């Protein structure tokens, strides 16, 4: 085996100590899970924004709210998160009017609470797995650094039985150890970038949901006057 083969990434991984290999394996699994969540969240947010745009277009088109409510109630999954928030508020409003609530504030407060509860459920769904990405971004470099420190300690310990220590004798061990840090950074950097991007996108969607709730309550208030 020549020097180039000895210093290849694959050789450095296979020749590393068991502890360093274990660290690399953990980081590889975490990285795979992180990329899975990154792609799934990208698809989910793209779908959520498209559904929100479509529902807002239907809502502000001037159609009958009762017809829109019935349409959403029969196909809640297809219409998206904002439609489900609307459906929760409208359903509570209709129930309140059916029991002939006289107090306007009580009627509107019921719709507000129903929409806020639906809002929290939808936001929890949109924010799922973001904590994992944040943890991956913050912890992975330190896990990789632990593997590097351990590998360097192992490399220097191996020099105890060597008559004359040279750079050539210690370089492979140090290189093996540094691979752990590289894998840790490979896991952390995409997770941090994705977390920041998705957090921004979710905040923008949340603002749209909040604005819709306030505007819809104003519409309901005008209907009960």
JSON list of C-alpha atoms in Angstrom, two decimals:
[
{"chain": "A", "resi": 1, "resn": "UNK", "atom": "CA", "xyz": [0.00, 0.00, 0.00]},
{"chain": "A", "resi": 2, "resn": "UNK", "atom": "CA", "xyz": [1.51, 3.33, -1.04]},
{"chain": "A", "resi": 3, "resn": "UNK", "atom": "CA", "xyz": [1.54, 6.56, 0.91]},
{"chain": "A", "resi": 4, "resn": "UNK", "atom": "CA", "xyz": [-1.25, 8.09, -1.15]},
{"chain": "A", "resi": 5, "resn": "UNK", "atom": "CA", "xyz": [-3.52, 5.14, -0.40]},
{"chain": "A", "resi": 6, "resn": "UNK", "atom": "CA", "xyz": [-2.60, 5.23, 3.29]},
{"chain": "A", "resi": 7, "resn": "UNK", "atom": "CA", "xyz": [-3.63, 8.89, 3.52]},
{"chain": "A", "resi": 8, "resn": "UNK", "atom": "CA", "xyz": [-6.89, 8.53, 1.59]},
{"chain": "A", "resi": 9, "resn": "UNK", "atom": "CA", "xyz": [-10.08, 9.41, 3.48]},
{"chain": "A", "resi": 10, "resn": "UNK", "atom": "CA", "xyz": [-11.35, 5.82, 3.41]},
{"chain": "A", "resi": 11, "resn": "UNK", "atom": "CA", "xyz": [-8.07, 4.48, 4.75]},
{"chain": "A", "resi": 12, "resn": "UNK", "atom": "CA", "xyz": [-7.94, 7.12, 7.47]},
{"chain": "A", "resi": 13, "resn": "UNK", "atom": "CA", "xyz": [-11.42, 6.08, 8.62]},
{"chain": "A", "resi": 14, "resn": "UNK", "atom": "CA", "xyz": [-10.78, 2.34, 8.55]},
{"chain": "A", "resi": 15, "resn": "UNK", "atom": "CA", "xyz": [-7.42, 2.67, 10.31]},
{"chain": "A", "resi": 16, "resn": "UNK", "atom": "CA", "xyz": [-8.69, 4.99, 13.06]},
{"chain": "A", "resi": 17, "resn": "UNK", "atom": "CA", "xyz": [-9.08, 3.71, 16.61]},
{"chain": "A", "resi": 18, "resn": "UNK", "atom": "CA", "xyz": [-12.39, 2.18, 17.68]},
{"chain": "A", "resi": 19, "resn": "UNK", "atom": "CA", "xyz": [-13.41, 5.25, 19.71]},
{"chain": "A", "resi": 20, "resn": "UNK", "atom": "CA", "xyz": [-12.77, 7.60, 16.81]},
{"chain": "A", "resi": 21, "resn": "UNK", "atom": "CA", "xyz": [-14.64, 5.28, 14.44]},
{"chain": "A", "resi": 22, "resn": "UNK", "atom": "CA", "xyz": [-17.56, 5.23, 16.88]},
{"chain": "A", "resi": 23, "resn": "UNK", "atom": "CA", "xyz": [-17.61, 9.04, 16.93]},
{"chain": "A", "resi": 24, "resn": "UNK", "atom": "CA", "xyz": [-17.50, 9.10, 13.13]},
{"chain": "A", "resi": 25, "resn": "UNK", "atom": "CA", "xyz": [-20.34, 6.59, 12.94]},
{"chain": "A", "resi": 26, "resn": "UNK", "atom": "CA", "xyz": [-22.52, 8.63, 15.31]},
{"chain": "A", "resi": 27, "resn": "UNK", "atom": "CA", "xyz": [-21.85, 11.79, 13.34]},
{"chain": "A", "resi": 28, "resn": "UNK", "atom": "CA", "xyz": [-22.62, 10.03, 10.05]},
{"chain": "A", "resi": 29, "resn": "UNK", "atom": "CA", "xyz": [-25.98, 8.84, 11.39]},
{"chain": "A", "resi": 30, "resn": "UNK", "atom": "CA", "xyz": [-26.79, 12.31, 12.76]},
{"chain": "A", "resi": 31, "resn": "UNK", "atom": "CA", "xyz": [-25.82, 13.87, 9.43]},
{"chain": "A", "resi": 32, "resn": "UNK", "atom": "CA", "xyz": [-28.05, 11.45, 7.53]},
{"chain": "A", "resi": 33, "resn": "UNK", "atom": "CA", "xyz": [-30.99, 12.22, 9.83]},
{"chain": "A", "resi": 34, "resn": "UNK", "atom": "CA", "xyz": [-30.30, 15.94, 9.51]},
{"chain": "A", "resi": 35, "resn": "UNK", "atom": "CA", "xyz": [-30.33, 15.84, 5.72]},
{"chain": "A", "resi": 36, "resn": "UNK", "atom": "CA", "xyz": [-33.54, 13.81, 5.81]},
{"chain": "A", "resi": 37, "resn": "UNK", "atom": "CA", "xyz": [-35.25, 16.44, 7.96]},
{"chain": "A", "resi": 38, "resn": "UNK", "atom": "CA", "xyz": [-33.81, 19.24, 5.81]},
{"chain": "A", "resi": 39, "resn": "UNK", "atom": "CA", "xyz": [-35.35, 17.87, 2.61]},
{"chain": "A", "resi": 40, "resn": "UNK", "atom": "CA", "xyz": [-38.64, 16.94, 4.27]},
{"chain": "A", "resi": 41, "resn": "UNK", "atom": "CA", "xyz": [-38.95, 20.37, 5.87]},
{"chain": "A", "resi": 42, "resn": "UNK", "atom": "CA", "xyz": [-38.16, 22.11, 2.57]},
{"chain": "A", "resi": 43, "resn": "UNK", "atom": "CA", "xyz": [-41.00, 20.21, 0.89]},
{"chain": "A", "resi": 44, "resn": "UNK", "atom": "CA", "xyz": [-43.41, 20.84, 3.80]},
{"chain": "A", "resi": 45, "resn": "UNK", "atom": "CA", "xyz": [-42.73, 24.60, 3.89]},
{"chain": "A", "resi": 46, "resn": "UNK", "atom": "CA", "xyz": [-43.05, 24.92, 0.12]},
{"chain": "A", "resi": 47, "resn": "UNK", "atom": "CA", "xyz": [-46.39, 23.14, 0.29]},
{"chain": "A", "resi": 48, "resn": "UNK", "atom": "CA", "xyz": [-47.54, 25.24, 3.26]},
{"chain": "A", "resi": 49, "resn": "UNK", "atom": "CA", "xyz": [-46.76, 28.51, 1.45]},
{"chain": "A", "resi": 50, "resn": "UNK", "atom": "CA", "xyz": [-48.54, 27.34, -1.72]},
{"chain": "A", "resi": 51, "resn": "UNK", "atom": "CA", "xyz": [-51.62, 26.25, 0.25]},
{"chain": "A", "resi": 52, "resn": "UNK", "atom": "CA", "xyz": [-51.66, 29.53, 2.18]},
{"chain": "A", "resi": 53, "resn": "UNK", "atom": "CA", "xyz": [-51.47, 31.56, -1.04]},
{"chain": "A", "resi": 54, "resn": "UNK", "atom": "CA", "xyz": [-54.27, 29.51, -2.57]},
{"chain": "A", "resi": 55, "resn": "UNK", "atom": "CA", "xyz": [-56.56, 29.79, 0.45]},
{"chain": "A", "resi": 56, "resn": "UNK", "atom": "CA", "xyz": [-55.99, 33.54, 0.85]},
{"chain": "A", "resi": 57, "resn": "UNK", "atom": "CA", "xyz": [-56.90, 33.95, -2.81]},
{"chain": "A", "resi": 58, "resn": "UNK", "atom": "CA", "xyz": [-60.13, 31.99, -2.28]},
{"chain": "A", "resi": 59, "resn": "UNK", "atom": "CA", "xyz": [-60.94, 33.81, 0.96]},
{"chain": "A", "resi": 60, "resn": "UNK", "atom": "CA", "xyz": [-60.49, 37.31, -0.42]},
{"chain": "A", "resi": 61, "resn": "UNK", "atom": "CA", "xyz": [-62.23, 36.56, -3.71]},
{"chain": "A", "resi": 62, "resn": "UNK", "atom": "CA", "xyz": [-65.49, 37.73, -2.15]},
{"chain": "A", "resi": 63, "resn": "UNK", "atom": "CA", "xyz": [-67.25, 34.37, -2.10]},
{"chain": "A", "resi": 64, "resn": "UNK", "atom": "CA", "xyz": [-69.68, 33.16, 0.54]},
{"chain": "A", "resi": 65, "resn": "UNK", "atom": "CA", "xyz": [-67.90, 32.28, 3.78]},
{"chain": "A", "resi": 66, "resn": "UNK", "atom": "CA", "xyz": [-70.34, 29.49, 4.59]},
{"chain": "A", "resi": 67, "resn": "UNK", "atom": "CA", "xyz": [-69.63, 27.82, 1.26]},
{"chain": "A", "resi": 68, "resn": "UNK", "atom": "CA", "xyz": [-65.90, 28.20, 1.82]},
{"chain": "A", "resi": 69, "resn": "UNK", "atom": "CA", "xyz": [-66.30, 26.75, 5.31]},
{"chain": "A", "resi": 70, "resn": "UNK", "atom": "CA", "xyz": [-68.09, 23.70, 3.98]},
{"chain": "A", "resi": 71, "resn": "UNK", "atom": "CA", "xyz": [-65.45, 23.21, 1.30]},
{"chain": "A", "resi": 72, "resn": "UNK", "atom": "CA", "xyz": [-62.62, 23.38, 3.84]},
{"chain": "A", "resi": 73, "resn": "UNK", "atom": "CA", "xyz": [-64.42, 21.12, 6.33]},
{"chain": "A", "resi": 74, "resn": "UNK", "atom": "CA", "xyz": [-64.75, 18.34, 3.76]},
{"chain": "A", "resi": 75, "resn": "UNK", "atom": "CA", "xyz": [-61.13, 18.56, 2.54]},
{"chain": "A", "resi": 76, "resn": "UNK", "atom": "CA", "xyz": [-59.13, 19.92, 5.47]},
{"chain": "A", "resi": 77, "resn": "UNK", "atom": "CA", "xyz": [-55.82, 18.32, 4.47]},
{"chain": "A", "resi": 78, "resn": "UNK", "atom": "CA", "xyz": [-55.87, 19.64, 0.92]},
{"chain": "A", "resi": 79, "resn": "UNK", "atom": "CA", "xyz": [-56.57, 23.26, 1.89]},
{"chain": "A", "resi": 80, "resn": "UNK", "atom": "CA", "xyz": [-53.65, 23.61, 4.31]},
{"chain": "A", "resi": 81, "resn": "UNK", "atom": "CA", "xyz": [-52.88, 25.12, 7.68]},
{"chain": "A", "resi": 82, "resn": "UNK", "atom": "CA", "xyz": [-54.48, 28.55, 7.24]},
{"chain": "A", "resi": 83, "resn": "UNK", "atom": "CA", "xyz": [-57.69, 26.96, 5.98]},
{"chain": "A", "resi": 84, "resn": "UNK", "atom": "CA", "xyz": [-57.82, 24.77, 9.09]},
{"chain": "A", "resi": 85, "resn": "UNK", "atom": "CA", "xyz": [-57.39, 27.85, 11.29]},
{"chain": "A", "resi": 86, "resn": "UNK", "atom": "CA", "xyz": [-60.27, 29.49, 9.42]},
{"chain": "A", "resi": 87, "resn": "UNK", "atom": "CA", "xyz": [-62.37, 26.36, 9.72]},
{"chain": "A", "resi": 88, "resn": "UNK", "atom": "CA", "xyz": [-61.85, 26.21, 13.50]},
{"chain": "A", "resi": 89, "resn": "UNK", "atom": "CA", "xyz": [-62.88, 29.83, 13.96]},
{"chain": "A", "resi": 90, "resn": "UNK", "atom": "CA", "xyz": [-65.83, 29.64, 11.60]},
{"chain": "A", "resi": 91, "resn": "UNK", "atom": "CA", "xyz": [-67.10, 26.40, 13.15]},
{"chain": "A", "resi": 92, "resn": "UNK", "atom": "CA", "xyz": [-67.05, 27.96, 16.62]},
{"chain": "A", "resi": 93, "resn": "UNK", "atom": "CA", "xyz": [-68.78, 31.07, 15.29]},
{"chain": "A", "resi": 94, "resn": "UNK", "atom": "CA", "xyz": [-71.54, 29.02, 13.67]},
{"chain": "A", "resi": 95, "resn": "UNK", "atom": "CA", "xyz": [-72.06, 26.99, 16.85]},
{"chain": "A", "resi": 96, "resn": "UNK", "atom": "CA", "xyz": [-72.31, 30.18, 18.89]},
{"chain": "A", "resi": 97, "resn": "UNK", "atom": "CA", "xyz": [-74.96, 31.62, 16.59]},
{"chain": "A", "resi": 98, "resn": "UNK", "atom": "CA", "xyz": [-76.92, 28.38, 16.60]},
{"chain": "A", "resi": 99, "resn": "UNK", "atom": "CA", "xyz": [-77.30, 28.52, 20.38]},
{"chain": "A", "resi": 100, "resn": "UNK", "atom": "CA", "xyz": [-78.29, 32.17, 19.94]},
{"chain": "A", "resi": 101, "resn": "UNK", "atom": "CA", "xyz": [-75.53, 33.79, 21.96]},
{"chain": "A", "resi": 102, "resn": "UNK", "atom": "CA", "xyz": [-76.53, 37.39, 22.57]},
{"chain": "A", "resi": 103, "resn": "UNK", "atom": "CA", "xyz": [-73.17, 38.61, 23.82]},
{"chain": "A", "resi": 104, "resn": "UNK", "atom": "CA", "xyz": [-71.09, 39.59, 20.80]},
{"chain": "A", "resi": 105, "resn": "UNK", "atom": "CA", "xyz": [-67.85, 39.59, 22.77]},
{"chain": "A", "resi": 106, "resn": "UNK", "atom": "CA", "xyz": [-68.45, 36.03, 23.99]},
{"chain": "A", "resi": 107, "resn": "UNK", "atom": "CA", "xyz": [-69.23, 34.89, 20.46]},
{"chain": "A", "resi": 108, "resn": "UNK", "atom": "CA", "xyz": [-66.07, 36.46, 19.01]},
{"chain": "A", "resi": 109, "resn": "UNK", "atom": "CA", "xyz": [-63.92, 35.34, 21.91]},
{"chain": "A", "resi": 110, "resn": "UNK", "atom": "CA", "xyz": [-64.93, 31.73, 21.27]},
{"chain": "A", "resi": 111, "resn": "UNK", "atom": "CA", "xyz": [-63.86, 32.02, 17.65]},
{"chain": "A", "resi": 112, "resn": "UNK", "atom": "CA", "xyz": [-60.61, 33.69, 18.68]},
{"chain": "A", "resi": 113, "resn": "UNK", "atom": "CA", "xyz": [-59.74, 30.91, 21.13]},
{"chain": "A", "resi": 114, "resn": "UNK", "atom": "CA", "xyz": [-60.59, 28.22, 18.58]},
{"chain": "A", "resi": 115, "resn": "UNK", "atom": "CA", "xyz": [-58.35, 29.85, 15.95]},
{"chain": "A", "resi": 116, "resn": "UNK", "atom": "CA", "xyz": [-55.52, 30.37, 18.44]},
{"chain": "A", "resi": 117, "resn": "UNK", "atom": "CA", "xyz": [-55.67, 26.69, 19.43]},
{"chain": "A", "resi": 118, "resn": "UNK", "atom": "CA", "xyz": [-55.61, 25.67, 15.75]},
{"chain": "A", "resi": 119, "resn": "UNK", "atom": "CA", "xyz": [-52.78, 28.17, 15.16]},
{"chain": "A", "resi": 120, "resn": "UNK", "atom": "CA", "xyz": [-50.67, 26.55, 17.88]},
{"chain": "A", "resi": 121, "resn": "UNK", "atom": "CA", "xyz": [-51.25, 23.07, 16.44]},
{"chain": "A", "resi": 122, "resn": "UNK", "atom": "CA", "xyz": [-50.25, 24.19, 12.97]},
{"chain": "A", "resi": 123, "resn": "UNK", "atom": "CA", "xyz": [-47.16, 26.02, 14.21]},
{"chain": "A", "resi": 124, "resn": "UNK", "atom": "CA", "xyz": [-46.08, 22.97, 16.22]},
{"chain": "A", "resi": 125, "resn": "UNK", "atom": "CA", "xyz": [-46.34, 20.89, 13.05]},
{"chain": "A", "resi": 126, "resn": "UNK", "atom": "CA", "xyz": [-44.35, 23.43, 10.99]},
{"chain": "A", "resi": 127, "resn": "UNK", "atom": "CA", "xyz": [-41.64, 23.71, 13.67]},
{"chain": "A", "resi": 128, "resn": "UNK", "atom": "CA", "xyz": [-41.23, 19.94, 14.11]},
{"chain": "A", "resi": 129, "resn": "UNK", "atom": "CA", "xyz": [-37.61, 18.71, 13.85]},
{"chain": "A", "resi": 130, "resn": "UNK", "atom": "CA", "xyz": [-36.20, 22.25, 13.98]},
{"chain": "A", "resi": 131, "resn": "UNK", "atom": "CA", "xyz": [-34.85, 21.51, 17.46]},
{"chain": "A", "resi": 132, "resn": "UNK", "atom": "CA", "xyz": [-32.99, 18.52, 16.06]},
{"chain": "A", "resi": 133, "resn": "UNK", "atom": "CA", "xyz": [-31.34, 20.72, 13.41]},
{"chain": "A", "resi": 134, "resn": "UNK", "atom": "CA", "xyz": [-30.40, 23.28, 16.06]},
{"chain": "A", "resi": 135, "resn": "UNK", "atom": "CA", "xyz": [-28.91, 20.59, 18.31]},
{"chain": "A", "resi": 136, "resn": "UNK", "atom": "CA", "xyz": [-27.03, 19.05, 15.39]},
{"chain": "A", "resi": 137, "resn": "UNK", "atom": "CA", "xyz": [-25.57, 22.41, 14.45]},
{"chain": "A", "resi": 138, "resn": "UNK", "atom": "CA", "xyz": [-24.43, 23.22, 17.98]},
{"chain": "A", "resi": 139, "resn": "UNK", "atom": "CA", "xyz": [-23.27, 19.81, 19.24]},
{"chain": "A", "resi": 140, "resn": "UNK", "atom": "CA", "xyz": [-21.77, 18.05, 16.20]},
{"chain": "A", "resi": 141, "resn": "UNK", "atom": "CA", "xyz": [-18.56, 20.14, 16.06]},
{"chain": "A", "resi": 142, "resn": "UNK", "atom": "CA", "xyz": [-17.84, 19.34, 19.70]},
{"chain": "A", "resi": 143, "resn": "UNK", "atom": "CA", "xyz": [-18.50, 15.63, 19.18]},
{"chain": "A", "resi": 144, "resn": "UNK", "atom": "CA", "xyz": [-16.10, 15.71, 16.23]},
{"chain": "A", "resi": 145, "resn": "UNK", "atom": "CA", "xyz": [-13.57, 17.61, 18.32]},
{"chain": "A", "resi": 146, "resn": "UNK", "atom": "CA", "xyz": [-13.82, 14.95, 21.01]},
{"chain": "A", "resi": 147, "resn": "UNK", "atom": "CA", "xyz": [-12.99, 12.30, 18.40]},
{"chain": "A", "resi": 148, "resn": "UNK", "atom": "CA", "xyz": [-10.05, 14.39, 17.20]},
{"chain": "A", "resi": 149, "resn": "UNK", "atom": "CA", "xyz": [-8.63, 14.89, 20.70]},
{"chain": "A", "resi": 150, "resn": "UNK", "atom": "CA", "xyz": [-9.00, 11.21, 21.47]},
{"chain": "A", "resi": 151, "resn": "UNK", "atom": "CA", "xyz": [-7.37, 10.24, 18.18]},
{"chain": "A", "resi": 152, "resn": "UNK", "atom": "CA", "xyz": [-4.41, 12.56, 18.75]},
{"chain": "A", "resi": 153, "resn": "UNK", "atom": "CA", "xyz": [-3.95, 11.18, 22.26]},
{"chain": "A", "resi": 154, "resn": "UNK", "atom": "CA", "xyz": [-4.00, 7.68, 20.79]},
{"chain": "A", "resi": 155, "resn": "UNK", "atom": "CA", "xyz": [-1.46, 8.68, 18.12]},
{"chain": "A", "resi": 156, "resn": "UNK", "atom": "CA", "xyz": [0.98, 10.16, 20.64]},
{"chain": "A", "resi": 157, "resn": "UNK", "atom": "CA", "xyz": [0.53, 7.22, 22.97]},
{"chain": "A", "resi": 158, "resn": "UNK", "atom": "CA", "xyz": [1.65, 5.00, 20.11]},
{"chain": "A", "resi": 159, "resn": "UNK", "atom": "CA", "xyz": [4.94, 6.89, 19.97]},
{"chain": "A", "resi": 160, "resn": "UNK", "atom": "CA", "xyz": [5.93, 5.63, 23.42]},
{"chain": "A", "resi": 161, "resn": "UNK", "atom": "CA", "xyz": [7.54, 2.52, 21.91]},
{"chain": "A", "resi": 162, "resn": "UNK", "atom": "CA", "xyz": [9.23, 4.38, 19.06]},
{"chain": "A", "resi": 163, "resn": "UNK", "atom": "CA", "xyz": [12.95, 5.10, 19.37]},
{"chain": "A", "resi": 164, "resn": "UNK", "atom": "CA", "xyz": [12.82, 8.27, 17.25]},
{"chain": "A", "resi": 165, "resn": "UNK", "atom": "CA", "xyz": [9.58, 10.18, 16.72]},
{"chain": "A", "resi": 166, "resn": "UNK", "atom": "CA", "xyz": [9.23, 11.84, 13.31]},
{"chain": "A", "resi": 167, "resn": "UNK", "atom": "CA", "xyz": [6.48, 13.75, 11.57]},
{"chain": "A", "resi": 168, "resn": "UNK", "atom": "CA", "xyz": [5.99, 10.82, 9.20]},
{"chain": "A", "resi": 169, "resn": "UNK", "atom": "CA", "xyz": [5.27, 8.50, 12.10]},
{"chain": "A", "resi": 170, "resn": "UNK", "atom": "CA", "xyz": [2.73, 10.74, 13.81]},
{"chain": "A", "resi": 171, "resn": "UNK", "atom": "CA", "xyz": [1.07, 12.31, 10.75]},
{"chain": "A", "resi": 172, "resn": "UNK", "atom": "CA", "xyz": [-1.24, 9.36, 9.87]},
{"chain": "A", "resi": 173, "resn": "UNK", "atom": "CA", "xyz": [-2.63, 9.20, 13.40]},
{"chain": "A", "resi": 174, "resn": "UNK", "atom": "CA", "xyz": [-3.28, 12.94, 13.54]},
{"chain": "A", "resi": 175, "resn": "UNK", "atom": "CA", "xyz": [-4.86, 12.88, 10.08]},
{"chain": "A", "resi": 176, "resn": "UNK", "atom": "CA", "xyz": [-7.17, 10.06, 11.16]},
{"chain": "A", "resi": 177, "resn": "UNK", "atom": "CA", "xyz": [-8.22, 12.09, 14.17]},
{"chain": "A", "resi": 178, "resn": "UNK", "atom": "CA", "xyz": [-8.86, 15.25, 12.14]},
{"chain": "A", "resi": 179, "resn": "UNK", "atom": "CA", "xyz": [-11.34, 13.39, 9.94]},
{"chain": "A", "resi": 180, "resn": "UNK", "atom": "CA", "xyz": [-13.68, 13.27, 12.94]},
{"chain": "A", "resi": 181, "resn": "UNK", "atom": "CA", "xyz": [-13.71, 17.08, 13.13]},
{"chain": "A", "resi": 182, "resn": "UNK", "atom": "CA", "xyz": [-14.32, 17.30, 9.38]},
{"chain": "A", "resi": 183, "resn": "UNK", "atom": "CA", "xyz": [-17.31, 14.94, 9.64]},
{"chain": "A", "resi": 184, "resn": "UNK", "atom": "CA", "xyz": [-18.61, 16.95, 12.61]},
{"chain": "A", "resi": 185, "resn": "UNK", "atom": "CA", "xyz": [-18.47, 20.16, 10.57]},
{"chain": "A", "resi": 186, "resn": "UNK", "atom": "CA", "xyz": [-20.08, 18.41, 7.60]},
{"chain": "A", "resi": 187, "resn": "UNK", "atom": "CA", "xyz": [-23.00, 17.50, 9.86]},
{"chain": "A", "resi": 188, "resn": "UNK", "atom": "CA", "xyz": [-23.21, 20.88, 11.61]},
{"chain": "A", "resi": 189, "resn": "UNK", "atom": "CA", "xyz": [-22.93, 23.45, 8.80]},
{"chain": "A", "resi": 190, "resn": "UNK", "atom": "CA", "xyz": [-25.94, 22.34, 6.68]},
{"chain": "A", "resi": 191, "resn": "UNK", "atom": "CA", "xyz": [-28.03, 21.94, 9.86]},
{"chain": "A", "resi": 192, "resn": "UNK", "atom": "CA", "xyz": [-27.26, 25.52, 10.99]},
{"chain": "A", "resi": 193, "resn": "UNK", "atom": "CA", "xyz": [-27.94, 26.98, 7.54]},
{"chain": "A", "resi": 194, "resn": "UNK", "atom": "CA", "xyz": [-31.21, 25.05, 7.23]},
{"chain": "A", "resi": 195, "resn": "UNK", "atom": "CA", "xyz": [-32.32, 25.95, 10.76]},
{"chain": "A", "resi": 196, "resn": "UNK", "atom": "CA", "xyz": [-31.79, 29.67, 10.16]},
{"chain": "A", "resi": 197, "resn": "UNK", "atom": "CA", "xyz": [-33.52, 29.57, 6.79]},
{"chain": "A", "resi": 198, "resn": "UNK", "atom": "CA", "xyz": [-36.50, 27.54, 7.95]},
{"chain": "A", "resi": 199, "resn": "UNK", "atom": "CA", "xyz": [-36.94, 29.58, 11.13]},
{"chain": "A", "resi": 200, "resn": "UNK", "atom": "CA", "xyz": [-37.14, 32.70, 8.98]},
{"chain": "A", "resi": 201, "resn": "UNK", "atom": "CA", "xyz": [-39.68, 31.09, 6.62]},
{"chain": "A", "resi": 202, "resn": "UNK", "atom": "CA", "xyz": [-41.82, 29.83, 9.51]},
{"chain": "A", "resi": 203, "resn": "UNK", "atom": "CA", "xyz": [-41.78, 33.28, 11.16]},
{"chain": "A", "resi": 204, "resn": "UNK", "atom": "CA", "xyz": [-43.09, 34.81, 7.93]},
{"chain": "A", "resi": 205, "resn": "UNK", "atom": "CA", "xyz": [-45.84, 32.21, 7.70]},
{"chain": "A", "resi": 206, "resn": "UNK", "atom": "CA", "xyz": [-46.73, 32.82, 11.36]},
{"chain": "A", "resi": 207, "resn": "UNK", "atom": "CA", "xyz": [-47.09, 36.55, 10.66]},
{"chain": "A", "resi": 208, "resn": "UNK", "atom": "CA", "xyz": [-49.48, 35.77, 7.82]},
{"chain": "A", "resi": 209, "resn": "UNK", "atom": "CA", "xyz": [-51.51, 33.51, 10.11]},
{"chain": "A", "resi": 210, "resn": "UNK", "atom": "CA", "xyz": [-51.65, 36.18, 12.82]},
{"chain": "A", "resi": 211, "resn": "UNK", "atom": "CA", "xyz": [-52.76, 38.85, 10.36]},
{"chain": "A", "resi": 212, "resn": "UNK", "atom": "CA", "xyz": [-55.45, 36.58, 8.94]},
{"chain": "A", "resi": 213, "resn": "UNK", "atom": "CA", "xyz": [-56.86, 35.83, 12.40]},
{"chain": "A", "resi": 214, "resn": "UNK", "atom": "CA", "xyz": [-57.20, 39.54, 13.18]},
{"chain": "A", "resi": 215, "resn": "UNK", "atom": "CA", "xyz": [-58.74, 40.34, 9.81]},
{"chain": "A", "resi": 216, "resn": "UNK", "atom": "CA", "xyz": [-61.16, 37.43, 9.98]},
{"chain": "A", "resi": 217, "resn": "UNK", "atom": "CA", "xyz": [-62.29, 38.45, 13.46]},
{"chain": "A", "resi": 218, "resn": "UNK", "atom": "CA", "xyz": [-63.02, 41.93, 12.11]},
{"chain": "A", "resi": 219, "resn": "UNK", "atom": "CA", "xyz": [-65.19, 40.37, 9.41]},
{"chain": "A", "resi": 220, "resn": "UNK", "atom": "CA", "xyz": [-67.07, 38.27, 11.97]},
{"chain": "A", "resi": 221, "resn": "UNK", "atom": "CA", "xyz": [-67.55, 41.31, 14.17]},
{"chain": "A", "resi": 222, "resn": "UNK", "atom": "CA", "xyz": [-69.21, 43.19, 11.33]},
{"chain": "A", "resi": 223, "resn": "UNK", "atom": "CA", "xyz": [-71.52, 40.23, 10.70]},
{"chain": "A", "resi": 224, "resn": "UNK", "atom": "CA", "xyz": [-72.91, 40.18, 14.25]},
{"chain": "A", "resi": 225, "resn": "UNK", "atom": "CA", "xyz": [-73.61, 43.91, 14.44]}
]
